[in-house]
Short mmCIF file of C-alpha atoms in Angstrom, two decimals:
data_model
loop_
_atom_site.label_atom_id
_atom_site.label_comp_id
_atom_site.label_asym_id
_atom_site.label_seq_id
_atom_site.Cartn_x
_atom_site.Cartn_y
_atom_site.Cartn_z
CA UNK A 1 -94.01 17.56 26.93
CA UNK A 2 -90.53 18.04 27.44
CA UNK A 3 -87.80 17.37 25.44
CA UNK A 4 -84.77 14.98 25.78
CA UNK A 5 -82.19 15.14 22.77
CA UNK A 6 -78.66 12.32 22.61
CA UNK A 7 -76.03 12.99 20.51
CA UNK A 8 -74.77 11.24 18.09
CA UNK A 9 -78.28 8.61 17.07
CA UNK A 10 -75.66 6.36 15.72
CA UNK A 11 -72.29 5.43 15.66
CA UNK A 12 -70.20 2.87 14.22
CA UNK A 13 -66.51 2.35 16.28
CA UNK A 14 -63.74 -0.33 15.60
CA UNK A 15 -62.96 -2.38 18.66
CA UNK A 16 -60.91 -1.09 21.50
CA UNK A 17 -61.84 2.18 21.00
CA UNK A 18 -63.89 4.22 23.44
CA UNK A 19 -67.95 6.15 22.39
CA UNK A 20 -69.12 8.95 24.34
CA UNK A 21 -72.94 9.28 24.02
CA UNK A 22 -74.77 12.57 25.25
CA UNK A 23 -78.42 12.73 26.98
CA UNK A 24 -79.51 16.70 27.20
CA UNK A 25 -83.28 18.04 28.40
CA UNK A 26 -83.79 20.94 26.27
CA UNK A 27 -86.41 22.64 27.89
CA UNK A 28 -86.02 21.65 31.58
CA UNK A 29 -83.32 20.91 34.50
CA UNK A 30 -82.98 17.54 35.10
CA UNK A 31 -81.69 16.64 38.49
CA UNK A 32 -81.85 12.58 37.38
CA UNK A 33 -81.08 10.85 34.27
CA UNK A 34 -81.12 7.52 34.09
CA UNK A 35 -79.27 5.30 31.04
CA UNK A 36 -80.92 1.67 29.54
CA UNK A 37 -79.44 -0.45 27.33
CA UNK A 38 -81.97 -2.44 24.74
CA UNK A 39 -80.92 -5.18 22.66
CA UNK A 40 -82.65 -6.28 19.67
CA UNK A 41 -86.24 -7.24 20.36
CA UNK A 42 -85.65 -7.14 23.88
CA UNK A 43 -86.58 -4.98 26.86
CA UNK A 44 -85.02 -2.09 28.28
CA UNK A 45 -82.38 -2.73 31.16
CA UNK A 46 -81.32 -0.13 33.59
CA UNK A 47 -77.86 0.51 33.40
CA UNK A 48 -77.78 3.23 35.96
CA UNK A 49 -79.55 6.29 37.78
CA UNK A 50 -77.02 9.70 37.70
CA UNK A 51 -77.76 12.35 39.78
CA UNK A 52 -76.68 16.13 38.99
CA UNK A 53 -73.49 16.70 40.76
CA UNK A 54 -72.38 12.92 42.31
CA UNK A 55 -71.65 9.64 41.46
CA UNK A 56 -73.72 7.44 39.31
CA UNK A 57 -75.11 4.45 41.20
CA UNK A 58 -74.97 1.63 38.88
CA UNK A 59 -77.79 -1.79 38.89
CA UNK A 60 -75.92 -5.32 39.58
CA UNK A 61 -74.10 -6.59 36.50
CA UNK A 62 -73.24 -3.05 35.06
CA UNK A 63 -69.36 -2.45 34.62
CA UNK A 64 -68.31 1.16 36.25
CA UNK A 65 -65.41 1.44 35.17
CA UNK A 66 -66.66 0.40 31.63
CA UNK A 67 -69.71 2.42 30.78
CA UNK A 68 -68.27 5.58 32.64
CA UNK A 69 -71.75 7.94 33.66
CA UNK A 70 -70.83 11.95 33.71
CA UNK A 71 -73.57 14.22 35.03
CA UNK A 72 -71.89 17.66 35.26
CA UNK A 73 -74.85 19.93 34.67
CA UNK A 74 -78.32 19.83 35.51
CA UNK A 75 -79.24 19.94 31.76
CA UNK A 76 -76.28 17.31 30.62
CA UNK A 77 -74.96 13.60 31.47
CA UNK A 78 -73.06 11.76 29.37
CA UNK A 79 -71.79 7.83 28.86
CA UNK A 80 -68.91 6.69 27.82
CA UNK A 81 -68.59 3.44 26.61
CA UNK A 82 -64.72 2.73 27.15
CA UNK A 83 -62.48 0.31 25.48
CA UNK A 84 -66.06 -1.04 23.25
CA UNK A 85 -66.14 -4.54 21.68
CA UNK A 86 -69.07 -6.19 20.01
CA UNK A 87 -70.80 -7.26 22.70
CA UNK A 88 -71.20 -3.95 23.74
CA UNK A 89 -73.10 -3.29 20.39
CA UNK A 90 -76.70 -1.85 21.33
CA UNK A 91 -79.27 0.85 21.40
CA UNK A 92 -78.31 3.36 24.64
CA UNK A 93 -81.34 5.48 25.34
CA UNK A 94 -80.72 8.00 28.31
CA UNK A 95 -83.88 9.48 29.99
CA UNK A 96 -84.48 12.64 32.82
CA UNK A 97 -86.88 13.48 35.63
CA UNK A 98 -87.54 16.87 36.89
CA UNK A 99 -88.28 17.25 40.61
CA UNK A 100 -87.04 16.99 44.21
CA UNK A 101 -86.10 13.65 45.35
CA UNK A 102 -89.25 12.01 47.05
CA UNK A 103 -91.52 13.64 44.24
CA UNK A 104 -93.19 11.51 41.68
CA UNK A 105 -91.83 13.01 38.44
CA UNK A 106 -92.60 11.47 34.62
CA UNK A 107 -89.67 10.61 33.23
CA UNK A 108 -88.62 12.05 29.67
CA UNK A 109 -86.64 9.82 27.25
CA UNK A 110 -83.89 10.53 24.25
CA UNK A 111 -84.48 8.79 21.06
CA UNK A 112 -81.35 6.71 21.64
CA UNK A 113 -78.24 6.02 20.41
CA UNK A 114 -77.61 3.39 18.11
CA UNK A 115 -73.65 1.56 18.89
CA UNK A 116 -72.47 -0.76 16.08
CA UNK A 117 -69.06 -1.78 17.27
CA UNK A 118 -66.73 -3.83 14.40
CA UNK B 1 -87.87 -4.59 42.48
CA UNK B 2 -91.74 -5.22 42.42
CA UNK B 3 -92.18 -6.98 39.08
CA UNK B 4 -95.43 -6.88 36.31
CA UNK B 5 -96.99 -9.40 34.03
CA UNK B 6 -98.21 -8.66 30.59
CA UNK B 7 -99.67 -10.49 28.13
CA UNK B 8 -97.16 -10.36 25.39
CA UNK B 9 -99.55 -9.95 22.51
CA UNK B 10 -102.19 -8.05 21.63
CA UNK B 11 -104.63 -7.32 18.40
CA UNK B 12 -107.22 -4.75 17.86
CA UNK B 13 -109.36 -2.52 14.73
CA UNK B 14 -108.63 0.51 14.26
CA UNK B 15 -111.31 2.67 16.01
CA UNK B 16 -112.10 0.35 18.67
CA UNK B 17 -111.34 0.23 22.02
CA UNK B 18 -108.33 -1.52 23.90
CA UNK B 19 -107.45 -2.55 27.24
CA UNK B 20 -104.38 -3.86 27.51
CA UNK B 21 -104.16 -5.42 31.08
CA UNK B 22 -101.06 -5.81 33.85
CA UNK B 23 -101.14 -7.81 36.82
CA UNK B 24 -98.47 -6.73 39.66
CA UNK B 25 -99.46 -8.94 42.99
CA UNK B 26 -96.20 -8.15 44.85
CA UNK B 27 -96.73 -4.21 44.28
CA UNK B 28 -95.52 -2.55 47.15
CA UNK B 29 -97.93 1.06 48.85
CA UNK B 30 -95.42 3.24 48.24
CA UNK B 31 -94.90 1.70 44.23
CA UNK B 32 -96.65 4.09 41.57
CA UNK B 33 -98.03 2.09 38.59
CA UNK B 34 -96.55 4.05 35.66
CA UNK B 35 -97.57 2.79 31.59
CA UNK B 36 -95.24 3.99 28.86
CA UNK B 37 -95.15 2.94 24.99
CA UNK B 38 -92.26 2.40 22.67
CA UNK B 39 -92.10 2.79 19.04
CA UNK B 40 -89.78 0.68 16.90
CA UNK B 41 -85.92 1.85 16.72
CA UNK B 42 -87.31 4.69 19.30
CA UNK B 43 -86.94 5.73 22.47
CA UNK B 44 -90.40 4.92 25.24
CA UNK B 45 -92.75 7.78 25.39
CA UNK B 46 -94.85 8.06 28.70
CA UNK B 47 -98.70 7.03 28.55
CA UNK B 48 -99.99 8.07 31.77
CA UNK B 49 -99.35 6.57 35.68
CA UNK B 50 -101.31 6.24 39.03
CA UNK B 51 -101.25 5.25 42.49
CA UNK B 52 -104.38 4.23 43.98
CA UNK B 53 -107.45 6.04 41.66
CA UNK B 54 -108.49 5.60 37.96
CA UNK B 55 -106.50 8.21 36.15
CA UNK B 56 -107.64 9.81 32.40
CA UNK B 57 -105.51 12.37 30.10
CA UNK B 58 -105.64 12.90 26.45
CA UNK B 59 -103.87 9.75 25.30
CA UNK B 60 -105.36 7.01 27.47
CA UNK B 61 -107.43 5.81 31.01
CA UNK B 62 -105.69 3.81 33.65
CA UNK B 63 -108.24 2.08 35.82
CA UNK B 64 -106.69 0.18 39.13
CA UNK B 65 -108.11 -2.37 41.16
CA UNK B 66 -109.17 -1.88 44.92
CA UNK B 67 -106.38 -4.20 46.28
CA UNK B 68 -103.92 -2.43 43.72
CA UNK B 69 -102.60 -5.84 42.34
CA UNK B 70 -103.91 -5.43 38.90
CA UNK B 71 -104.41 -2.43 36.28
CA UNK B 72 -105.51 -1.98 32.71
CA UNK B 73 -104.60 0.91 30.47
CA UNK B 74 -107.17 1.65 27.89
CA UNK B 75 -107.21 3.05 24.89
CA UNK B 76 -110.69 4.16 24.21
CA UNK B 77 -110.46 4.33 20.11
CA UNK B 78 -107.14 2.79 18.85
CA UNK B 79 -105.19 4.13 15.67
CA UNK B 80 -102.37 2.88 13.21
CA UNK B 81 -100.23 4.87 15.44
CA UNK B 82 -101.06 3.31 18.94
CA UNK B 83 -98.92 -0.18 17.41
CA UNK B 84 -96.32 -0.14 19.79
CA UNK B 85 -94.74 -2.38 22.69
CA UNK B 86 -97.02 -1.08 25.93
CA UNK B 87 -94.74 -1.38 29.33
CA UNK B 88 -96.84 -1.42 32.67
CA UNK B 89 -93.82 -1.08 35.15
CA UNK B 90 -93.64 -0.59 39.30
CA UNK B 91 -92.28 2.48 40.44
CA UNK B 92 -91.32 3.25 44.11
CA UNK B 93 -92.11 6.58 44.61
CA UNK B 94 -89.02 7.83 45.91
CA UNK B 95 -86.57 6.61 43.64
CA UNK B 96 -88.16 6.84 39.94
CA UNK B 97 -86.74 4.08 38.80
CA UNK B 98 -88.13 1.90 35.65
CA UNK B 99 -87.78 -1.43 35.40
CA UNK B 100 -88.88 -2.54 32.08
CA UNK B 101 -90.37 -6.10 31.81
CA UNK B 102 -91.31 -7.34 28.18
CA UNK B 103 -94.65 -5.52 27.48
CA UNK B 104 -97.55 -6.26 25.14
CA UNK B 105 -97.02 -5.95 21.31
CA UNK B 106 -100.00 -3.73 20.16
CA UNK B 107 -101.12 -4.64 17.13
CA UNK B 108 -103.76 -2.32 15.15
CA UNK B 109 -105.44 -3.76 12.12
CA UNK B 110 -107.17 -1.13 9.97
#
């Protein structure tokens, strides 16, 4: 199957500061990525879908302007966590689909990114 | 967002066979019925999916009912390394979205 890589698997930030986490399919173009969010023994939430070239739409409850979604290339998106505290302490896992819009693709996920913020 | 219910444990030997069922009533005609399978401190890794007819590929069998308001993925001869938290999750067709609800805890017992 294909491959989805993030970069860094963990980091560890002091409070305040901002994390950029980066979702890339190795061996395919991605026109969608999506990023969850999964806290300890719970369930992945959708944070928000990013298509290549324009804005991320973001689900109900997500911050914008705090978990900022970059998805400059069809092989690349990126999230930025901006001004982290604690709370925003979690595993980010991005994932990407293949395809035209309308078609059924699988979707591909990273092996996450573990945030411990201090 | 069409939603799924799982049991949220399951047990099974190693070697035998598991169905793992989902129920999804309000699923929609357009929604896809997609299974994936996450592995502790790892990211899900996609089981198999289907719309309307029993689907089979190397890892597992997804049999649907006729009305479409239940499923069960089966595994027809479990290993140590099928323990994992099984998602059933309602996809529309159009957007690809996942909406994870709590899955079944697959426990394998040698």
């Amino acid at each position: 199957g294909a491959v989805v890589s993030q970069h860094p698997s963990w980091v560890i930030c002091k409070s305040g500061t901002s994390v950029k986490i980066e979702c890339r399919s190795l061996d395919f173009q991605a026109t969608t990525m999506f990023w969850y969010r999964q806290f300890p023994k719970q369930s992945l939430m959708l944070m928000a879908t990013s298509n290549e070239g324009s804005k991320a739409t973001y689900e109900q409850g997500v911050e914008k302007d705090k978990f900022l979604i970059n998805h400059a290339s069809l092989t690349l998106s990126t999230l930025t966590v901006t001004s982290a505290h604690p709370e925003d302490s979690s595993f980010y896992i991005c994932s990407a689909r293949a395809g035209r819009l309308g078609h059924y693709n699988e979707q591909f996920f990273g092996p996450g990114t573990r945030l411990t913020v201090l | 967002d069409a939603k799924t219910t799982q049991p949220n444990s399951m047990e099974s030997n190693e070697e035998e066979p598991v169905h793992l069922p989902c129920n999804h009533s309000t699923i929609s005609g357009t929604d896809y019925i997609h299974w994936y399978r996450q592995l502790p401190s790892q990211g899900p890794e996609y089981v198999i999916h289907g719309l309307t007819s029993n689907v089979n590929n190397r890892m597992a069998s997804l049999a649907i009912a006729e009305d479409r308001k239940s499923s069960t993925l089966i595994l027809h001869r479990a290993t140590l390394r099928d323990a994992a938290v099984y998602y059933c999750i309602l996809s529309p067709g159009n957007t690809g979205k996942l909406i994870f609800g709590q899955g079944t805890t697959l426990q394998v017992k040698p």
